[in-house]
Amino acid sequence: MSSEDDCPADRFVISRKQPDEILDEMVQVYREAYANYPQYAENSYQSIVNYFYSLLKVRPEGFLVVSQNKQIIAFAIEGFYQLNGERIGEIMEVVVSPRAKGKGTGKKILNYLMNILSKYGCEKVYLEVGRKNKIAFNLYEKLGFKSFRDDGKWIHMVKEDAENKTTHELPGELLPQQKE
Ligand SMILES: CC(C)(COP(=O)(O)OP(=O)(O)OC[C@H]1O[C@@H](n2cnc3c(N)ncnc32)[C@H](O)[C@@H]1OP(=O)(O)O)[C@@H](O)C(=O)NCCC(=O)NCCS
């Protein structure tokens, strides 16, 4: 099992973490990532922290954090709920640091989340993306999400089969860290 200590410097490690262990670093990554899209983000330190903890209430297992050289380069959070007997998944946040963007990190972490949600039994996964956030929109479309509503600010998207069959095997460098 890979861990941050034995992970080669050019590899990633994905692990579940509670934000209070790494709060300042996460706030910094979030702020840098959303610098071009303040209209879709929380902007003050306190509102970002409150936002993280509100997500954690929905999904207490913590954030999925991607580290490289022991520094956070990305994080994401998924959730799921029961509706009319069906388990519905949700991508609640995906953030990649500008230091790591454009290198496939977003795609890898999303594939990883989709596989987790598929294993939880979610056949549909929903998310919302800012309508001017073309980069994120492209990423989601590439992974098979389809728009079904535009409310003026957000585009609502769904993927009907959570499992991304083309990348079902998790990439070797994205081994989940053992729970501490
Ligand atoms: C959106 C985000 C997560 C993408 O992460 P990333 O690691 O840079 O993305 P990847 O390198 O995996 O690229 C995946 C796809 O995104 C799209 N994409 C990435 N960079 C792009 C760019 N500069 N212009 C247009 N599309 C782009 C492409 O479709 C790309 O697929 P391709 O490489 O096969 O062409 C990242 O830019 C980010 O953190 N943005 C700010 C936070 C945010 O918007 N989160 C989503 C909230 S809904």
Short mmCIF file of C-alpha atoms and ligand atoms in Angstrom, two decimals:
data_model
loop_
_atom_site.label_atom_id
_atom_site.label_comp_id
_atom_site.label_asym_id
_atom_site.label_seq_id
_atom_site.Cartn_x
_atom_site.Cartn_y
_atom_site.Cartn_z
CA MET A 1 0.00 0.00 0.00
CA SER A 2 1.37 3.37 -1.00
CA SER A 3 1.66 6.21 1.48
CA GLU A 4 2.99 9.74 1.36
CA ASP A 5 6.24 8.59 2.95
CA ASP A 6 7.09 5.89 0.42
CA CYS A 7 5.57 7.61 -2.63
CA PRO A 8 8.11 8.59 -5.31
CA ALA A 9 8.32 12.36 -5.78
CA ASP A 10 6.77 12.32 -9.26
CA ARG A 11 3.76 10.23 -8.21
CA PHE A 12 0.47 11.18 -6.58
CA VAL A 13 -1.10 9.85 -3.43
CA ILE A 14 -4.83 10.08 -2.84
CA SER A 15 -5.99 9.83 0.74
CA ARG A 16 -9.00 10.62 2.88
CA LYS A 17 -8.31 13.50 5.20
CA GLN A 18 -10.20 15.73 7.61
CA PRO A 19 -9.75 19.40 6.67
CA ASP A 20 -8.72 20.46 10.18
CA GLU A 21 -5.43 18.54 9.65
CA ILE A 22 -4.58 20.65 6.60
CA LEU A 23 -6.97 23.58 6.66
CA ASP A 24 -4.68 26.46 5.65
CA GLU A 25 -3.12 24.53 2.79
CA MET A 26 -6.56 23.57 1.47
CA VAL A 27 -7.84 27.14 1.67
CA GLN A 28 -4.79 28.29 -0.28
CA VAL A 29 -5.23 25.66 -3.01
CA TYR A 30 -8.96 26.50 -3.24
CA ARG A 31 -8.28 30.24 -3.52
CA GLU A 32 -5.59 29.79 -6.18
CA ALA A 33 -7.73 27.39 -8.19
CA TYR A 34 -10.78 29.68 -8.18
CA ALA A 35 -8.85 32.93 -8.75
CA ASN A 36 -10.40 33.34 -12.22
CA TYR A 37 -13.90 32.39 -11.08
CA PRO A 38 -14.65 34.31 -7.85
CA GLN A 39 -18.35 34.35 -8.75
CA TYR A 40 -18.50 30.56 -8.27
CA ALA A 41 -16.47 30.40 -5.07
CA GLU A 42 -16.40 31.42 -1.46
CA ASN A 43 -13.89 34.20 -1.13
CA SER A 44 -13.09 35.06 2.50
CA TYR A 45 -11.00 32.70 4.63
CA GLN A 46 -13.89 32.15 7.04
CA SER A 47 -16.50 31.51 4.36
CA ILE A 48 -14.20 28.96 2.69
CA VAL A 49 -13.67 27.19 6.01
CA ASN A 50 -17.44 27.22 6.69
CA TYR A 51 -18.03 25.82 3.22
CA PHE A 52 -15.57 22.94 3.79
CA TYR A 53 -17.26 22.03 7.07
CA SER A 54 -20.73 22.22 5.53
CA LEU A 55 -19.58 19.67 2.91
CA LEU A 56 -18.13 17.50 5.63
CA LYS A 57 -21.51 17.38 7.39
CA VAL A 58 -22.92 15.77 4.25
CA ARG A 59 -19.94 13.44 3.88
CA PRO A 60 -18.16 12.99 7.21
CA GLU A 61 -15.50 10.62 5.80
CA GLY A 62 -13.55 13.66 4.76
CA PHE A 63 -12.03 15.03 1.68
CA LEU A 64 -10.20 13.06 -0.93
CA VAL A 65 -6.88 14.82 -1.06
CA VAL A 66 -4.22 14.40 -3.76
CA SER A 67 -0.67 15.07 -2.60
CA GLN A 68 2.62 15.20 -4.39
CA ASN A 69 5.91 15.72 -2.58
CA LYS A 70 3.75 15.96 0.58
CA GLN A 71 2.05 19.06 -0.80
CA ILE A 72 -1.63 19.20 -1.63
CA ILE A 73 -2.18 19.61 -5.36
CA ALA A 74 -5.88 18.79 -5.54
CA PHE A 75 -8.89 17.73 -3.53
CA ALA A 76 -12.42 16.61 -4.14
CA ILE A 77 -15.50 15.53 -2.27
CA GLU A 78 -18.31 13.23 -3.32
CA GLY A 79 -21.56 12.42 -1.64
CA PHE A 80 -24.62 10.28 -2.14
CA TYR A 81 -28.23 10.10 -0.98
CA GLN A 82 -31.27 7.91 -1.36
CA LEU A 83 -34.16 9.09 -3.58
CA ASN A 84 -37.22 6.96 -4.39
CA GLY A 85 -35.27 3.80 -3.64
CA GLU A 86 -32.40 4.85 -5.85
CA ARG A 87 -28.94 5.83 -4.66
CA ILE A 88 -27.87 9.11 -6.24
CA GLY A 89 -24.29 10.33 -6.31
CA GLU A 90 -23.04 13.86 -6.29
CA ILE A 91 -19.70 15.49 -7.07
CA MET A 92 -19.66 18.32 -4.57
CA GLU A 93 -16.25 19.82 -5.25
CA VAL A 94 -13.16 19.29 -7.38
CA VAL A 95 -10.21 21.63 -7.09
CA VAL A 96 -6.80 21.35 -8.74
CA SER A 97 -4.00 23.74 -7.83
CA PRO A 98 -2.78 25.89 -10.74
CA ARG A 99 0.64 24.29 -10.06
CA ALA A 100 -0.78 20.95 -11.20
CA LYS A 101 -3.51 21.90 -13.66
CA GLY A 102 -3.62 20.84 -17.30
CA LYS A 103 -1.76 17.59 -16.58
CA GLY A 104 -4.72 15.24 -16.24
CA THR A 105 -5.03 15.53 -12.44
CA GLY A 106 -8.68 16.67 -12.62
CA LYS A 107 -9.58 13.79 -14.91
CA LYS A 108 -7.82 11.24 -12.70
CA ILE A 109 -9.41 12.39 -9.46
CA LEU A 110 -12.86 12.48 -11.09
CA ASN A 111 -12.47 9.00 -12.52
CA TYR A 112 -11.45 7.87 -9.06
CA LEU A 113 -14.55 9.48 -7.51
CA MET A 114 -16.84 8.02 -10.16
CA ASN A 115 -15.50 4.55 -9.45
CA ILE A 116 -16.07 5.04 -5.72
CA LEU A 117 -19.65 6.19 -6.35
CA SER A 118 -20.24 3.27 -8.68
CA LYS A 119 -19.05 0.89 -5.97
CA TYR A 120 -21.51 2.56 -3.55
CA GLY A 121 -24.27 1.60 -6.02
CA CYS A 122 -24.92 5.02 -7.58
CA GLU A 123 -26.12 4.71 -11.16
CA LYS A 124 -26.57 8.46 -11.59
CA VAL A 125 -24.16 11.18 -10.54
CA TYR A 126 -25.10 14.86 -10.50
CA LEU A 127 -23.05 18.03 -10.33
CA GLU A 128 -23.33 21.75 -10.98
CA VAL A 129 -20.79 23.85 -12.84
CA GLY A 130 -20.64 27.62 -13.30
CA ARG A 131 -21.88 28.42 -16.81
CA LYS A 132 -18.76 30.48 -17.57
CA ASN A 133 -16.43 27.83 -16.19
CA LYS A 134 -15.61 26.37 -19.59
CA ILE A 135 -12.57 24.38 -18.40
CA ALA A 136 -14.55 22.46 -15.79
CA PHE A 137 -17.50 22.07 -18.19
CA ASN A 138 -15.16 20.56 -20.82
CA LEU A 139 -13.72 18.21 -18.25
CA TYR A 140 -17.15 16.95 -17.18
CA GLU A 141 -18.35 16.56 -20.77
CA LYS A 142 -15.23 14.58 -21.55
CA LEU A 143 -16.10 12.20 -18.72
CA GLY A 144 -19.60 11.64 -20.07
CA PHE A 145 -21.67 14.17 -18.09
CA LYS A 146 -24.60 15.73 -19.96
CA SER A 147 -26.26 19.09 -19.26
CA PHE A 148 -29.93 18.91 -18.37
CA ARG A 149 -30.62 22.39 -16.92
CA ASP A 150 -29.18 25.88 -17.11
CA ASP A 151 -30.46 28.15 -14.34
CA GLY A 152 -28.56 31.22 -15.54
CA LYS A 153 -25.64 30.83 -13.14
CA TRP A 154 -25.12 27.06 -12.96
CA ILE A 155 -25.31 24.31 -15.52
CA HIS A 156 -26.69 21.13 -13.96
CA MET A 157 -25.17 17.94 -15.34
CA VAL A 158 -25.76 14.24 -14.87
CA LYS A 159 -23.95 11.07 -15.75
CA GLU A 160 -26.31 8.15 -15.97
CA ASP A 161 -23.85 5.35 -15.39
CA ALA A 162 -21.47 6.37 -12.62
CA GLU A 163 -18.86 3.82 -13.54
CA ASN A 164 -16.42 5.13 -16.09
CA LYS A 165 -15.88 1.87 -17.90
CA THR A 166 -12.96 3.13 -19.96
CA THR A 167 -10.92 3.77 -16.84
CA HIS A 168 -12.38 1.26 -14.42
CA GLU A 169 -8.96 0.20 -13.22
CA LEU A 170 -7.61 2.93 -10.97
CA PRO A 171 -4.30 4.26 -12.26
CA GLY A 172 -1.43 2.67 -10.35
CA GLU A 173 -0.15 5.99 -9.08
CA LEU A 174 -3.49 6.81 -7.47
CA LEU A 175 -3.51 4.17 -4.79
CA PRO A 176 -5.70 5.12 -1.86
CA GLN A 177 -3.71 5.58 1.32
CA GLN A 178 -4.43 3.27 4.17
CA LYS A 179 -6.72 4.84 6.78
CA GLU A 180 -4.59 6.20 9.61
C1 LIG B 1 -11.52 22.32 -13.58
C2 LIG B 1 -10.24 21.75 -12.99
C3 LIG B 1 -10.59 20.84 -11.81
C4 LIG B 1 -9.53 20.93 -14.10
O1 LIG B 1 -8.38 20.29 -13.54
P1 LIG B 1 -7.10 19.90 -14.44
O2 LIG B 1 -6.27 18.98 -13.65
O3 LIG B 1 -6.48 21.16 -14.92
O4 LIG B 1 -7.81 19.17 -15.67
P2 LIG B 1 -7.15 18.03 -16.60
O5 LIG B 1 -5.73 18.37 -16.87
O6 LIG B 1 -7.47 16.70 -16.02
O7 LIG B 1 -7.97 18.25 -17.95
C5 LIG B 1 -9.18 17.56 -18.15
C6 LIG B 1 -9.99 18.21 -19.25
O8 LIG B 1 -10.39 19.53 -18.84
C7 LIG B 1 -10.42 20.38 -19.99
N1 LIG B 1 -9.40 21.42 -19.86
C8 LIG B 1 -8.32 21.42 -19.03
N2 LIG B 1 -7.63 22.58 -19.18
C9 LIG B 1 -8.30 23.30 -20.12
C10 LIG B 1 -8.11 24.60 -20.69
N3 LIG B 1 -7.09 25.39 -20.32
N4 LIG B 1 -9.01 25.04 -21.60
C11 LIG B 1 -10.07 24.26 -21.97
N5 LIG B 1 -10.31 23.02 -21.46
C12 LIG B 1 -9.43 22.55 -20.56
C13 LIG B 1 -10.09 19.50 -21.19
O9 LIG B 1 -11.31 18.96 -21.68
C14 LIG B 1 -9.24 18.43 -20.57
O10 LIG B 1 -9.23 17.23 -21.28
P3 LIG B 1 -8.05 16.97 -22.36
O11 LIG B 1 -6.74 17.18 -21.63
O12 LIG B 1 -8.25 15.55 -22.76
O13 LIG B 1 -8.26 17.96 -23.43
C15 LIG B 1 -9.25 22.87 -12.53
O14 LIG B 1 -9.03 23.75 -13.62
C16 LIG B 1 -9.74 23.68 -11.34
O15 LIG B 1 -9.44 23.37 -10.21
N6 LIG B 1 -10.51 24.76 -11.59
C17 LIG B 1 -10.99 25.63 -10.53
C18 LIG B 1 -12.00 24.95 -9.63
C19 LIG B 1 -13.18 24.45 -10.43
O16 LIG B 1 -13.64 25.10 -11.35
N7 LIG B 1 -13.68 23.26 -10.04
C20 LIG B 1 -14.84 22.67 -10.67
C21 LIG B 1 -16.05 23.14 -9.94
S1 LIG B 1 -17.55 22.64 -10.76
#
